[in-house]
PDB file of C-alpha atoms in Angstrom:
ATOM      1  CA  GLN A   1      33.301  -5.388 -15.577  1.00  0.00           C
ATOM      2  CA  ASN A   2      31.351  -2.259 -14.679  1.00  0.00           C
ATOM      3  CA  PRO A   3      27.591  -2.469 -14.091  1.00  0.00           C
ATOM      4  CA  PRO A   4      25.411  -0.919 -16.838  1.00  0.00           C
ATOM      5  CA  ILE A   5      24.335   2.706 -16.418  1.00  0.00           C
ATOM      6  CA  PRO A   6      20.658   2.892 -15.459  1.00  0.00           C
ATOM      7  CA  ALA A   7      18.377   4.191 -18.191  1.00  0.00           C
ATOM      8  CA  ASN A   8      16.783   6.641 -15.761  1.00  0.00           C
ATOM      9  CA  LEU A   9      20.044   8.299 -14.686  1.00  0.00           C
ATOM     10  CA  GLY A  10      19.555  12.051 -14.338  1.00  0.00           C
ATOM     11  CA  LYS A  11      15.763  11.880 -14.619  1.00  0.00           C
ATOM     12  CA  THR A  12      13.758  13.606 -11.930  1.00  0.00           C
ATOM     13  CA  ASN A  13      10.265  12.694 -12.986  1.00  0.00           C
ATOM     14  CA  ARG A  14       8.009  10.422 -10.975  1.00  0.00           C
ATOM     15  CA  GLU A  15       8.563   7.436 -13.275  1.00  0.00           C
ATOM     16  CA  SER A  16      12.259   7.258 -12.350  1.00  0.00           C
ATOM     17  CA  ILE A  17      11.494   6.262  -8.769  1.00  0.00           C
ATOM     18  CA  THR A  18      12.528   2.649  -8.141  1.00  0.00           C
ATOM     19  CA  LEU A  19      11.192   0.266  -5.527  1.00  0.00           C
ATOM     20  CA  ASP A  20      14.251   0.592  -3.322  1.00  0.00           C
ATOM     21  CA  GLN A  21      14.090   4.382  -3.128  1.00  0.00           C
ATOM     22  CA  ALA A  22      12.439   5.912  -0.094  1.00  0.00           C
ATOM     23  CA  VAL A  23       9.138   7.680  -0.647  1.00  0.00           C
ATOM     24  CA  LYS A  24       8.733  10.873   1.348  1.00  0.00           C
ATOM     25  CA  THR A  25       6.134  10.556   4.087  1.00  0.00           C
ATOM     26  CA  PRO A  26       3.317  13.000   3.506  1.00  0.00           C
ATOM     27  CA  VAL A  27       2.350  15.219   6.439  1.00  0.00           C
ATOM     28  CA  HIS A  28      -1.236  13.937   6.257  1.00  0.00           C
ATOM     29  CA  LEU A  29      -0.015  10.444   7.204  1.00  0.00           C
ATOM     30  CA  TRP A  30       1.188  11.740  10.545  1.00  0.00           C
ATOM     31  CA  ILE A  31      -2.038  13.674  11.110  1.00  0.00           C
ATOM     32  CA  VAL A  32      -4.254  10.706  10.194  1.00  0.00           C
ATOM     33  CA  GLY A  33      -2.024   8.318  12.106  1.00  0.00           C
ATOM     34  CA  ILE A  34      -2.027  10.321  15.325  1.00  0.00           C
ATOM     35  CA  LEU A  35      -5.768  11.076  15.186  1.00  0.00           C
ATOM     36  CA  SER A  36      -6.591   7.452  14.446  1.00  0.00           C
ATOM     37  CA  LEU A  37      -4.353   6.279  17.311  1.00  0.00           C
ATOM     38  CA  LEU A  38      -6.128   8.630  19.707  1.00  0.00           C
ATOM     39  CA  TRP A  39      -9.609   7.539  18.393  1.00  0.00           C
ATOM     40  CA  ASN A  40      -8.682   3.837  18.617  1.00  0.00           C
ATOM     41  CA  ALA A  41      -7.099   4.266  22.068  1.00  0.00           C
ATOM     42  CA  VAL A  42     -10.565   5.403  23.309  1.00  0.00           C
ATOM     43  CA  GLY A  43     -12.067   2.264  21.748  1.00  0.00           C
ATOM     44  CA  ALA A  44      -9.398   0.103  23.353  1.00  0.00           C
ATOM     45  CA  PHE A  45     -10.097   1.679  26.724  1.00  0.00           C
ATOM     46  CA  ASP A  46     -13.861   1.203  26.292  1.00  0.00           C
ATOM     47  CA  TYR A  47     -13.311  -2.459  25.415  1.00  0.00           C
ATOM     48  CA  SER A  48     -10.935  -3.026  28.328  1.00  0.00           C
ATOM     49  CA  ALA A  49     -13.041  -1.161  30.874  1.00  0.00           C
ATOM     50  CA  THR A  50     -16.102  -3.125  29.843  1.00  0.00           C
ATOM     51  CA  HIS A  51     -14.312  -6.471  29.733  1.00  0.00           C
ATOM     52  CA  PHE A  52     -12.730  -5.964  33.166  1.00  0.00           C
ATOM     53  CA  ARG A  53     -15.892  -4.243  34.520  1.00  0.00           C
ATOM     54  CA  TYR A  54     -14.005  -1.113  35.600  1.00  0.00           C
ATOM     55  CA  GLU A  55     -16.516   0.386  38.012  1.00  0.00           C
ATOM     56  CA  PRO A  56     -15.652   4.096  37.645  1.00  0.00           C
ATOM     57  CA  TYR A  57     -16.272   3.773  33.906  1.00  0.00           C
ATOM     58  CA  MET A  58     -19.135   1.313  33.932  1.00  0.00           C
ATOM     59  CA  SER A  59     -21.122   3.280  36.507  1.00  0.00           C
ATOM     60  CA  GLN A  60     -22.188   5.730  33.760  1.00  0.00           C
ATOM     61  CA  PHE A  61     -24.336   3.063  32.081  1.00  0.00           C
ATOM     62  CA  THR A  62     -27.886   2.063  32.944  1.00  0.00           C
ATOM     63  CA  PRO A  63     -28.545  -1.350  34.511  1.00  0.00           C
ATOM     64  CA  GLU A  64     -30.159  -2.442  31.209  1.00  0.00           C
ATOM     65  CA  LEU A  65     -27.016  -1.537  29.228  1.00  0.00           C
ATOM     66  CA  LEU A  66     -24.764  -3.270  31.746  1.00  0.00           C
ATOM     67  CA  GLU A  67     -26.904  -6.430  31.517  1.00  0.00           C
ATOM     68  CA  TYR A  68     -26.716  -6.230  27.722  1.00  0.00           C
ATOM     69  CA  PHE A  69     -22.928  -5.677  27.652  1.00  0.00           C
ATOM     70  CA  TYR A  70     -22.197  -8.381  30.237  1.00  0.00           C
ATOM     71  CA  GLY A  71     -24.473 -10.810  28.385  1.00  0.00           C
ATOM     72  CA  PHE A  72     -22.466 -10.842  25.138  1.00  0.00           C
ATOM     73  CA  PRO A  73     -21.738 -14.354  23.844  1.00  0.00           C
ATOM     74  CA  ALA A  74     -18.044 -15.284  23.604  1.00  0.00           C
ATOM     75  CA  TRP A  75     -17.984 -14.961  19.811  1.00  0.00           C
ATOM     76  CA  MET A  76     -19.299 -11.378  20.113  1.00  0.00           C
ATOM     77  CA  VAL A  77     -16.642 -10.466  22.655  1.00  0.00           C
ATOM     78  CA  ALA A  78     -14.034 -11.969  20.306  1.00  0.00           C
ATOM     79  CA  ALA A  79     -15.383 -10.020  17.331  1.00  0.00           C
ATOM     80  CA  TRP A  80     -15.391  -6.832  19.366  1.00  0.00           C
ATOM     81  CA  ALA A  81     -11.770  -7.514  20.410  1.00  0.00           C
ATOM     82  CA  VAL A  82     -10.687  -8.112  16.811  1.00  0.00           C
ATOM     83  CA  GLY A  83     -12.417  -4.884  15.745  1.00  0.00           C
ATOM     84  CA  VAL A  84     -10.935  -2.756  18.521  1.00  0.00           C
ATOM     85  CA  TRP A  85      -7.439  -4.195  18.724  1.00  0.00           C
ATOM     86  CA  GLY A  86      -7.086  -4.614  14.955  1.00  0.00           C
ATOM     87  CA  SER A  87      -7.826  -0.930  14.481  1.00  0.00           C
ATOM     88  CA  PHE A  88      -5.584   0.145  17.386  1.00  0.00           C
ATOM     89  CA  LEU A  89      -2.664  -1.883  16.049  1.00  0.00           C
ATOM     90  CA  GLY A  90      -3.468  -0.679  12.523  1.00  0.00           C
ATOM     91  CA  SER A  91      -2.997   2.863  13.735  1.00  0.00           C
ATOM     92  CA  ILE A  92       0.401   1.983  15.222  1.00  0.00           C
ATOM     93  CA  ALA A  93       1.379   0.243  11.954  1.00  0.00           C
ATOM     94  CA  LEU A  94       0.291   3.298  10.002  1.00  0.00           C
ATOM     95  CA  LEU A  95       2.567   5.497  12.121  1.00  0.00           C
ATOM     96  CA  LEU A  96       5.395   2.966  11.639  1.00  0.00           C
ATOM     97  CA  ARG A  97       4.714   3.121   7.870  1.00  0.00           C
ATOM     98  CA  LYS A  98       4.061  -0.634   7.668  1.00  0.00           C
ATOM     99  CA  SER A  99       1.894  -2.042   4.910  1.00  0.00           C
ATOM    100  CA  TRP A 100       0.337  -4.563   7.263  1.00  0.00           C
ATOM    101  CA  ALA A 101      -1.748  -1.653   8.555  1.00  0.00           C
ATOM    102  CA  VAL A 102      -4.058  -2.513   5.639  1.00  0.00           C
ATOM    103  CA  TRP A 103      -4.549  -6.081   6.930  1.00  0.00           C
ATOM    104  CA  LEU A 104      -5.105  -4.919  10.504  1.00  0.00           C
ATOM    105  CA  PHE A 105      -7.687  -2.351   9.455  1.00  0.00           C
ATOM    106  CA  GLY A 106      -9.307  -5.014   7.301  1.00  0.00           C
ATOM    107  CA  ALA A 107      -9.474  -7.390  10.277  1.00  0.00           C
ATOM    108  CA  SER A 108     -11.010  -4.630  12.339  1.00  0.00           C
ATOM    109  CA  ILE A 109     -13.756  -4.205   9.722  1.00  0.00           C
ATOM    110  CA  LEU A 110     -14.537  -7.920   9.932  1.00  0.00           C
ATOM    111  CA  GLY A 111     -14.794  -7.636  13.717  1.00  0.00           C
ATOM    112  CA  LEU A 112     -16.988  -4.571  13.359  1.00  0.00           C
ATOM    113  CA  ALA A 113     -19.218  -6.372  10.853  1.00  0.00           C
ATOM    114  CA  ALA A 114     -19.702  -9.353  13.163  1.00  0.00           C
ATOM    115  CA  SER A 115     -20.445  -7.175  16.165  1.00  0.00           C
ATOM    116  CA  SER A 116     -22.855  -5.055  14.144  1.00  0.00           C
ATOM    117  CA  VAL A 117     -24.732  -8.182  13.048  1.00  0.00           C
ATOM    118  CA  TYR A 118     -24.991  -9.210  16.700  1.00  0.00           C
ATOM    119  CA  ASN A 119     -26.012  -5.750  17.925  1.00  0.00           C
ATOM    120  CA  PHE A 120     -28.613  -4.976  15.249  1.00  0.00           C
ATOM    121  CA  VAL A 121     -29.759  -8.334  13.866  1.00  0.00           C
ATOM    122  CA  LEU A 122     -29.329 -11.093  16.421  1.00  0.00           C
ATOM    123  CA  SER A 123     -30.103  -9.132  19.565  1.00  0.00           C
ATOM    124  CA  ASP A 124     -32.140  -6.199  20.789  1.00  0.00           C
ATOM    125  CA  GLY A 125     -29.110  -3.919  20.782  1.00  0.00           C
ATOM    126  CA  ARG A 126     -30.872  -1.180  18.889  1.00  0.00           C
ATOM    127  CA  ALA A 127     -33.616  -1.006  21.501  1.00  0.00           C
ATOM    128  CA  VAL A 128     -31.154  -1.113  24.395  1.00  0.00           C
ATOM    129  CA  MET A 129     -28.622   1.360  22.979  1.00  0.00           C
ATOM    130  CA  GLY A 130     -31.168   3.671  21.326  1.00  0.00           C
ATOM    131  CA  GLU A 131     -30.628   5.961  18.330  1.00  0.00           C
ATOM    132  CA  GLY A 132     -27.390   7.244  19.857  1.00  0.00           C
ATOM    133  CA  GLY A 133     -25.932   3.753  19.620  1.00  0.00           C
ATOM    134  CA  VAL A 134     -27.019   3.416  16.011  1.00  0.00           C
ATOM    135  CA  ILE A 135     -25.504   6.780  15.084  1.00  0.00           C
ATOM    136  CA  PHE A 136     -22.300   6.061  16.969  1.00  0.00           C
ATOM    137  CA  THR A 137     -21.985   2.707  15.209  1.00  0.00           C
ATOM    138  CA  ALA A 138     -22.413   4.471  11.851  1.00  0.00           C
ATOM    139  CA  VAL A 139     -19.598   6.890  12.792  1.00  0.00           C
ATOM    140  CA  ILE A 140     -17.361   3.954  13.709  1.00  0.00           C
ATOM    141  CA  TRP A 141     -18.128   2.367  10.311  1.00  0.00           C
ATOM    142  CA  VAL A 142     -17.241   5.561   8.439  1.00  0.00           C
ATOM    143  CA  ILE A 143     -13.911   5.932  10.331  1.00  0.00           C
ATOM    144  CA  ALA A 144     -13.020   2.236   9.991  1.00  0.00           C
ATOM    145  CA  LEU A 145     -13.646   2.267   6.236  1.00  0.00           C
ATOM    146  CA  PHE A 146     -11.740   5.528   5.810  1.00  0.00           C
ATOM    147  CA  LEU A 147      -8.721   4.130   7.665  1.00  0.00           C
ATOM    148  CA  PHE A 148      -8.755   0.925   5.625  1.00  0.00           C
ATOM    149  CA  PHE A 149      -8.917   2.725   2.297  1.00  0.00           C
ATOM    150  CA  TYR A 150      -6.450   5.399   3.406  1.00  0.00           C
ATOM    151  CA  ALA A 151      -3.888   2.711   4.462  1.00  0.00           C
ATOM    152  CA  GLN A 152      -4.534   0.898   1.176  1.00  0.00           C
ATOM    153  CA  ALA A 153      -3.841   4.090  -0.795  1.00  0.00           C
ATOM    154  CA  MET A 154      -0.646   4.773   1.186  1.00  0.00           C
ATOM    155  CA  ALA A 155       0.550   1.208   0.570  1.00  0.00           C
ATOM    156  CA  LYS A 156      -0.162   1.563  -3.154  1.00  0.00           C
ATOM    157  CA  ARG A 157       1.910   4.774  -3.221  1.00  0.00           C
ATOM    158  CA  ARG A 158       4.664   2.873  -1.381  1.00  0.00           C
ATOM    159  CA  VAL A 159       4.489   5.238   1.590  1.00  0.00           C
ATOM    160  CA  LEU A 160       3.850   2.074   3.642  1.00  0.00           C
ATOM    161  CA  THR A 161       6.400  -0.680   3.181  1.00  0.00           C
TER     162      THR A 161
END
């Protein structure tokens, strides 16, 4: 017995695309993916250099900032790690066209939220880091939210599988 002929045979409109058909990767995914990987690689380096107290990098900071960074409680270091590595791995997942990029970027936002609470509510981070630290944190928030919603949109369009 022959299988039935699909109802959408010969159709070329968007509605005829089935779940098992490949969706063409838009060029903007590669642009966003590469730029986000570069951005998040800087964050991963910053985290690692601070965590391992890499002297050539850490020597650019004032003694007050070093005392502040090295005094983070363990939960803050963990939140920072989740934020940084979640976003870095999310960028890799985005380039691999994997839908779990959404979850990784979501986890990074949770880490960012926890570290922001520590920096600006539970400690004197604003005073120590100054307005530059506040502005830079705002930029990080904008980029993190963009990457999360971008990955979510790409997953919804089935660009990410």
